[in-house]
Tab-separated table of C-alpha atoms in Angstrom:
chain	number	residue	atom	x	y	z
A	1	MET	CA	19.675	4.661	-1.721
A	2	ALA	CA	19.297	1.987	0.975
A	3	VAL	CA	15.626	2.908	1.446
A	4	LEU	CA	14.997	2.624	-2.307
A	5	GLN	CA	16.774	-0.739	-2.405
A	6	TRP	CA	14.729	-1.922	0.581
A	7	THR	CA	11.473	-0.882	-1.089
A	8	MET	CA	12.361	-2.505	-4.410
A	9	GLY	CA	13.508	-5.681	-2.649
A	10	LEU	CA	10.336	-5.763	-0.593
A	11	LEU	CA	8.079	-5.412	-3.615
A	12	ALA	CA	9.989	-8.076	-5.530
A	13	GLY	CA	9.979	-10.454	-2.566
A	14	LEU	CA	6.278	-10.025	-1.952
A	15	GLY	CA	5.474	-10.682	-5.568
A	16	MET	CA	7.428	-13.940	-5.570
A	17	VAL	CA	6.005	-15.410	-2.396
A	18	LEU	CA	2.400	-14.245	-2.143
A	19	SER	CA	1.045	-16.935	-4.433
A	20	ALA	CA	3.161	-19.693	-2.917
A	21	CYS	CA	2.047	-18.849	0.624
A	22	ALA	CA	-1.571	-17.970	-0.060
A	23	GLN	CA	-2.830	-20.879	2.040
A	24	GLU	CA	-0.933	-19.827	5.173
A	25	SER	CA	-2.206	-17.367	7.747
A	26	GLY	CA	-0.622	-13.936	7.843
A	27	HIS	CA	-0.893	-11.308	10.575
A	28	ALA	CA	-2.723	-8.491	8.824
A	29	ASP	CA	-5.837	-8.914	11.025
A	30	ASN	CA	-3.932	-9.363	14.279
A	31	PRO	CA	-4.529	-6.359	16.601
A	32	ASP	CA	-0.958	-6.523	17.916
A	33	ALA	CA	0.396	-6.515	14.372
A	34	GLN	CA	-1.798	-3.538	13.503
A	35	ALA	CA	-0.468	-1.679	16.541
A	36	PHE	CA	3.034	-2.567	15.398
A	37	VAL	CA	2.332	-1.098	11.962
A	38	ASN	CA	1.175	2.147	13.582
A	39	HIS	CA	4.347	2.245	15.675
A	40	MET	CA	6.646	1.720	12.688
A	41	VAL	CA	4.838	4.372	10.652
A	42	GLU	CA	4.775	6.943	13.414
A	43	LYS	CA	8.211	6.390	14.935
A	44	HIS	CA	10.288	5.370	11.928
A	45	ALA	CA	8.350	6.810	8.948
A	46	PHE	CA	7.744	3.460	7.266
A	47	ASN	CA	5.180	3.401	4.476
A	48	ARG	CA	1.866	2.207	5.930
A	49	GLN	CA	0.789	0.149	2.931
A	50	GLN	CA	4.146	-1.568	2.710
A	51	MET	CA	3.957	-2.388	6.409
A	52	LEU	CA	0.436	-3.784	6.016
A	53	ASP	CA	1.619	-5.894	3.090
A	54	LEU	CA	4.522	-7.182	5.217
A	55	MET	CA	2.201	-8.156	8.060
A	56	ARG	CA	-0.016	-9.959	5.591
A	57	GLU	CA	3.025	-11.760	4.225
A	58	ALA	CA	4.497	-12.619	7.649
A	59	LYS	CA	3.260	-16.160	8.294
A	60	ARG	CA	2.444	-17.790	11.595
A	61	LYS	CA	4.546	-20.959	11.936
A	62	ASP	CA	3.380	-23.443	14.553
A	63	ALA	CA	6.677	-25.302	14.284
A	64	ILE	CA	8.399	-22.199	15.620
A	65	LEU	CA	6.088	-22.029	18.618
A	66	LYS	CA	6.837	-25.681	19.398
A	67	ALA	CA	10.587	-25.300	18.934
A	68	ILE	CA	11.016	-22.337	21.246
A	69	GLN	CA	9.512	-24.257	24.156
A	70	ARG	CA	12.070	-27.066	24.089
A	71	PRO	CA	15.612	-25.644	23.949
A	72	ALA	CA	18.342	-28.258	24.384
A	73	GLU	CA	19.904	-26.311	27.266
A	74	LYS	CA	16.874	-27.094	29.437
A	75	ALA	CA	16.153	-30.580	28.196
A	76	LYS	CA	19.529	-32.353	28.441
A	77	PRO	CA	22.155	-32.954	31.131
A	78	TRP	CA	25.690	-31.797	30.368
A	79	TYR	CA	27.048	-35.180	29.324
A	80	GLU	CA	24.348	-35.429	26.619
A	81	TYR	CA	24.368	-31.757	25.667
A	82	ARG	CA	28.138	-31.822	25.145
A	83	THR	CA	27.890	-34.555	22.529
A	84	LEU	CA	25.727	-32.287	20.369
A	85	PHE	CA	28.628	-29.908	19.796
A	86	ILE	CA	31.958	-31.592	20.581
A	87	THR	CA	32.355	-34.273	17.932
A	88	PRO	CA	35.160	-35.325	15.592
A	89	GLN	CA	33.309	-33.509	12.814
A	90	SER	CA	32.925	-30.263	14.753
A	91	ILE	CA	36.577	-30.310	15.787
A	92	ALA	CA	37.770	-30.988	12.241
A	93	GLY	CA	35.403	-28.330	10.942
A	94	GLY	CA	36.851	-25.844	13.395
A	95	VAL	CA	40.382	-26.585	12.268
A	96	ASP	CA	39.345	-26.107	8.642
A	97	PHE	CA	37.475	-22.867	9.361
A	98	TRP	CA	40.460	-21.517	11.286
A	99	ASP	CA	42.891	-22.409	8.499
A	100	LYS	CA	40.695	-20.776	5.860
A	101	ASN	CA	40.174	-17.612	7.901
A	102	ARG	CA	43.494	-17.370	9.718
A	103	LYS	CA	44.205	-13.723	8.873
A	104	ALA	CA	40.765	-12.449	9.888
A	105	LEU	CA	40.893	-14.420	13.137
A	106	GLU	CA	44.368	-13.101	13.915
A	107	ASP	CA	43.257	-9.539	13.220
A	108	ALA	CA	40.142	-9.946	15.357
A	109	GLU	CA	42.131	-11.380	18.258
A	110	ASN	CA	44.615	-8.521	18.053
A	111	LYS	CA	41.919	-5.840	17.888
A	112	TYR	CA	39.374	-7.177	20.370
A	113	GLY	CA	41.444	-9.444	22.620
A	114	VAL	CA	39.196	-12.469	22.071
A	115	PRO	CA	41.137	-15.690	21.332
A	116	ALA	CA	40.702	-17.037	17.817
A	117	GLU	CA	39.601	-20.429	19.142
A	118	LEU	CA	36.692	-18.858	21.049
A	119	ILE	CA	35.472	-17.059	17.938
A	120	VAL	CA	35.750	-20.252	15.904
A	121	ALA	CA	33.977	-22.307	18.572
A	122	ILE	CA	31.038	-19.913	18.840
A	123	ILE	CA	30.537	-20.011	15.077
A	124	GLY	CA	30.863	-23.791	15.217
A	125	VAL	CA	28.301	-24.208	17.969
A	126	GLU	CA	25.928	-21.684	16.441
A	127	THR	CA	25.894	-22.757	12.781
A	128	ARG	CA	28.440	-25.530	12.191
A	129	TYR	CA	30.747	-22.937	10.650
A	130	GLY	CA	28.021	-21.544	8.426
A	131	GLY	CA	26.634	-24.914	7.385
A	132	ASN	CA	23.316	-24.433	9.160
A	133	MET	CA	22.230	-20.819	9.560
A	134	GLY	CA	18.546	-21.719	9.843
A	135	GLY	CA	15.769	-22.378	7.371
A	136	TYR	CA	13.015	-20.067	8.598
A	137	ARG	CA	12.382	-16.690	7.094
A	138	VAL	CA	13.372	-14.199	9.769
A	139	LEU	CA	10.205	-12.230	9.085
A	140	ASP	CA	8.033	-15.287	9.812
A	141	ALA	CA	9.993	-16.250	12.919
A	142	LEU	CA	9.884	-12.835	14.539
A	143	ALA	CA	6.260	-12.123	13.625
A	144	THR	CA	5.145	-15.538	14.877
A	145	LEU	CA	6.821	-14.976	18.229
A	146	ALA	CA	5.930	-11.299	18.505
A	147	PHE	CA	2.220	-11.806	17.905
A	148	ASN	CA	1.567	-15.413	19.023
A	149	TYR	CA	3.883	-16.024	21.986
A	150	PRO	CA	2.645	-13.777	24.813
A	151	ARG	CA	5.331	-14.770	27.303
A	152	ARG	CA	8.034	-13.080	25.210
A	153	SER	CA	5.958	-10.907	22.936
A	154	GLU	CA	7.627	-7.672	24.028
A	155	PHE	CA	11.118	-8.993	23.299
A	156	PHE	CA	10.301	-10.358	19.854
A	157	THR	CA	8.261	-7.315	18.859
A	158	LYS	CA	11.354	-5.216	19.565
A	159	GLU	CA	13.467	-7.648	17.547
A	160	LEU	CA	11.022	-7.385	14.633
A	161	GLU	CA	11.352	-3.622	14.808
A	162	ASN	CA	15.137	-3.888	14.753
A	163	PHE	CA	14.972	-6.369	11.891
A	164	LEU	CA	12.976	-4.026	9.674
A	165	LEU	CA	15.266	-1.138	10.555
A	166	LEU	CA	18.415	-3.089	9.700
A	167	THR	CA	17.001	-4.342	6.405
A	168	ARG	CA	16.068	-0.796	5.480
A	169	ASP	CA	19.458	0.553	6.546
A	170	GLN	CA	21.340	-2.136	4.621
A	171	GLY	CA	19.053	-2.234	1.581
A	172	LEU	CA	18.050	-5.873	2.185
A	173	ALA	CA	14.729	-7.514	1.330
A	174	PRO	CA	12.993	-8.453	4.617
A	175	THR	CA	11.117	-11.331	2.964
A	176	GLU	CA	14.283	-13.077	1.818
A	177	LEU	CA	16.589	-13.342	4.834
A	178	LYS	CA	16.582	-16.672	6.676
A	179	GLY	CA	17.623	-17.634	10.160
A	180	SER	CA	16.746	-19.736	13.188
A	181	TYR	CA	13.306	-20.373	14.654
A	182	ALA	CA	13.998	-17.438	17.013
A	183	GLY	CA	15.061	-15.072	14.229
A	184	ALA	CA	18.826	-15.308	14.793
A	185	MET	CA	20.905	-14.669	11.699
A	186	GLY	CA	24.189	-15.362	9.990
A	187	PHE	CA	27.346	-17.280	10.911
A	188	GLY	CA	27.155	-16.130	14.523
A	189	GLN	CA	23.350	-16.157	14.839
A	190	PHE	CA	22.894	-12.528	15.816
A	191	MET	CA	19.463	-11.328	16.808
A	192	PRO	CA	18.527	-8.134	14.929
A	193	SER	CA	19.211	-5.906	17.944
A	194	SER	CA	22.659	-7.485	18.331
A	195	TYR	CA	23.333	-6.966	14.639
A	196	ARG	CA	22.510	-3.279	14.918
A	197	ALA	CA	24.570	-2.864	18.098
A	198	TYR	CA	27.598	-5.101	17.515
A	199	ALA	CA	27.938	-6.294	13.904
A	200	VAL	CA	30.891	-4.658	12.160
A	201	ASP	CA	32.210	-4.153	8.649
A	202	PHE	CA	35.464	-5.893	9.515
A	203	ASN	CA	36.882	-5.899	5.997
A	204	ASN	CA	35.865	-2.304	5.248
A	205	ASP	CA	33.957	-3.063	2.062
A	206	GLY	CA	31.075	-0.766	2.979
A	207	LYS	CA	28.660	-3.555	4.000
A	208	VAL	CA	27.968	-5.405	7.224
A	209	ASP	CA	27.374	-8.934	5.939
A	210	ILE	CA	27.204	-11.677	8.575
A	211	TRP	CA	25.503	-14.134	6.187
A	212	GLN	CA	28.179	-14.667	3.521
A	213	ASP	CA	31.213	-12.635	4.596
A	214	THR	CA	33.269	-14.628	7.087
A	215	GLU	CA	35.465	-11.612	7.864
A	216	ASP	CA	32.482	-9.549	8.987
A	217	ALA	CA	31.099	-12.529	10.898
A	218	ILE	CA	34.389	-13.099	12.724
A	219	GLY	CA	34.843	-9.432	13.583
A	220	SER	CA	31.242	-9.161	14.731
A	221	VAL	CA	31.487	-12.108	17.139
A	222	ALA	CA	34.719	-10.719	18.575
A	223	ASN	CA	33.261	-7.228	18.913
A	224	TYR	CA	30.185	-8.616	20.671
A	225	LEU	CA	32.299	-10.379	23.290
A	226	ALA	CA	34.616	-7.393	23.723
A	227	GLU	CA	31.697	-5.028	24.214
A	228	HIS	CA	30.294	-7.366	26.862
A	229	GLY	CA	33.480	-7.180	28.887
A	230	TRP	CA	35.898	-9.813	27.591
A	231	GLN	CA	39.152	-9.681	29.569
A	232	ARG	CA	42.134	-9.994	27.237
A	233	GLY	CA	44.508	-12.772	28.273
A	234	GLU	CA	42.416	-13.924	31.237
A	235	PRO	CA	41.202	-17.527	31.759
A	236	VAL	CA	37.592	-18.646	31.324
A	237	VAL	CA	37.024	-21.439	33.858
A	238	VAL	CA	39.003	-23.562	36.287
A	239	LEU	CA	38.052	-26.914	37.754
A	240	ALA	CA	37.074	-26.773	41.418
A	241	SER	CA	37.704	-29.343	44.133
A	242	PRO	CA	35.072	-28.812	46.852
A	243	ARG	CA	35.890	-29.687	50.433
A	244	PRO	CA	33.405	-31.901	52.326
A	245	ASN	CA	32.071	-28.842	54.160
A	246	ALA	CA	31.752	-26.673	51.029
A	247	ASP	CA	28.752	-24.338	50.937
A	248	MET	CA	26.614	-25.965	48.239
A	249	THR	CA	23.934	-23.274	48.494
A	250	ILE	CA	26.006	-20.972	46.274
A	251	VAL	CA	26.412	-23.498	43.428
A	252	ASN	CA	24.651	-22.293	40.273
A	253	ASP	CA	23.457	-19.158	42.085
A	254	SER	CA	24.011	-16.754	39.186
A	255	LEU	CA	25.376	-16.475	35.665
A	256	LYS	CA	27.200	-13.318	36.719
A	257	PRO	CA	30.155	-13.538	39.095
A	258	GLN	CA	28.824	-12.876	42.593
A	259	TRP	CA	32.008	-13.723	44.473
A	260	THR	CA	35.771	-13.706	44.131
A	261	VAL	CA	38.066	-16.704	43.801
A	262	GLY	CA	39.256	-16.014	47.342
A	263	GLN	CA	35.730	-15.929	48.744
A	264	LEU	CA	34.896	-19.196	47.016
A	265	LYS	CA	37.961	-20.774	48.584
A	266	GLU	CA	36.729	-19.638	51.990
A	267	LYS	CA	33.386	-21.270	51.196
A	268	GLY	CA	35.081	-24.573	50.453
A	269	PHE	CA	35.769	-24.487	46.709
A	270	GLU	CA	39.459	-24.927	46.030
A	271	THR	CA	40.740	-24.199	42.535
A	272	THR	CA	42.920	-26.681	40.692
A	273	ALA	CA	44.847	-23.937	38.868
A	274	GLN	CA	46.618	-20.737	39.864
A	275	VAL	CA	44.228	-17.792	39.541
A	276	SER	CA	44.217	-14.518	41.444
A	277	ALA	CA	42.176	-14.487	44.628
A	278	ASP	CA	40.542	-11.178	43.692
A	279	MET	CA	39.168	-12.355	40.328
A	280	PRO	CA	35.350	-12.178	40.050
A	281	ALA	CA	33.936	-15.705	40.002
A	282	ASN	CA	31.050	-18.041	40.685
A	283	VAL	CA	30.775	-21.793	41.075
A	284	PHE	CA	28.630	-24.125	39.014
A	285	SER	CA	28.092	-27.836	38.566
A	286	LEU	CA	27.919	-30.055	35.508
A	287	GLN	CA	26.304	-33.468	35.450
A	288	THR	CA	28.703	-35.983	33.910
A	289	ALA	CA	28.039	-39.668	33.357
A	290	GLN	CA	30.150	-40.372	36.473
A	291	GLY	CA	28.568	-37.715	38.704
A	292	LYS	CA	28.825	-33.991	39.289
A	293	GLU	CA	31.822	-31.838	38.422
A	294	TYR	CA	32.309	-28.427	39.974
A	295	TRP	CA	33.798	-25.499	38.081
A	296	ILE	CA	34.663	-21.929	38.909
A	297	GLY	CA	33.478	-19.594	36.196
A	298	LEU	CA	35.457	-16.382	35.819
A	299	LYS	CA	34.548	-13.078	34.171
A	300	ASN	CA	35.142	-14.403	30.654
A	301	PHE	CA	32.817	-17.346	31.273
A	302	SER	CA	30.113	-14.857	32.219
A	303	VAL	CA	30.816	-12.951	28.993
A	304	ILE	CA	30.189	-16.097	26.930
A	305	THR	CA	26.842	-16.541	28.698
A	306	SER	CA	25.877	-13.066	27.483
A	307	TYR	CA	25.882	-14.610	24.006
A	308	ASN	CA	23.523	-17.368	25.167
A	309	ARG	CA	22.308	-17.369	28.743
A	310	SER	CA	23.248	-20.944	29.504
A	311	ARG	CA	26.153	-22.482	31.414
A	312	LEU	CA	25.901	-25.558	29.206
A	313	TYR	CA	26.271	-23.397	26.097
A	314	ALA	CA	29.247	-21.501	27.490
A	315	MET	CA	30.979	-24.708	28.565
A	316	ALA	CA	30.366	-26.304	25.163
A	317	VAL	CA	31.971	-23.286	23.490
A	318	TYR	CA	34.940	-23.452	25.850
A	319	ASP	CA	35.428	-27.208	25.437
A	320	LEU	CA	35.134	-27.055	21.656
A	321	ALA	CA	37.672	-24.225	21.558
A	322	GLN	CA	40.179	-26.273	23.555
A	323	GLU	CA	39.667	-29.346	21.374
A	324	ILE	CA	40.209	-27.310	18.215
A	325	VAL	CA	43.456	-25.914	19.612
A	326	LYS	CA	44.639	-29.438	20.402
A	327	ALA	CA	43.709	-30.677	16.936
A	328	ARG	CA	45.626	-27.853	15.270
A	329	GLY	CA	48.731	-28.917	17.155
A	330	GLY	CA	50.004	-25.465	18.008
A	331	ARG	CA	49.849	-24.044	14.493
A	332	SER	CA	49.823	-20.247	14.359
């Protein structure tokens, strides 16, 4: 039934958009796209003509190619980056989202061990609580990057494959779904491979809907973090106070914990909170308006960076989560 729905949705979507997009360049004549069609037909038994039609419909978007080369994580220092995500509006929005979805967040925290505020903050940072899930067709975004961005062509070709598989599995029209310039989707901005691996039907209604169903979106974010090693009840970061002789060569050395808290202390980085000496950890710096701050990132901080491989991103999520908790005033 899902395959029939996918086919009918595809035909309907193509009919609606072909005339509107006739002036834009598709990928039907691209050798890489043609090889992709062969792969999908041979490995996954897709219909060749439907795949050719999809490649013709998948438009190259130069705006996507420009956007992917200037992510905010690389362009801004922490004190500017932080202001993009921790604002009175984002804090109030987080409180409202939490209040509206309290039961689902409580259930997700109980099942997966991920604090409700972290789930809320990730959805806030990613899409402003569903207010901005992206305006590009996922098909266009992934095809543009798969066939016109050589540096990451392999990654995005695999994501395009996963996208077409998930739309077929779920009976969704691949020409209709929208997302970010990189093809990320839904409240939590899952890439197609992450959707297929970690998205869950959290309310047991028979569908995995991360676009409109906040329960599925909440459960999916929590499941993602749990599957990447979230440690229930453990802290995320602690502020460090480096001694004058601290070994600065290990600052920002890895997103994954390469040391323990005890080893970092031996290297000159004292913690300002009580954490076990044997906890996996690394040390990183953030550029504030007053100078550098040093933080010790623990296992859970590393887990957040698995969602987006950026210390700035992970710290923004953590800070927003703490501000939302403060704004809620201890409400359960």
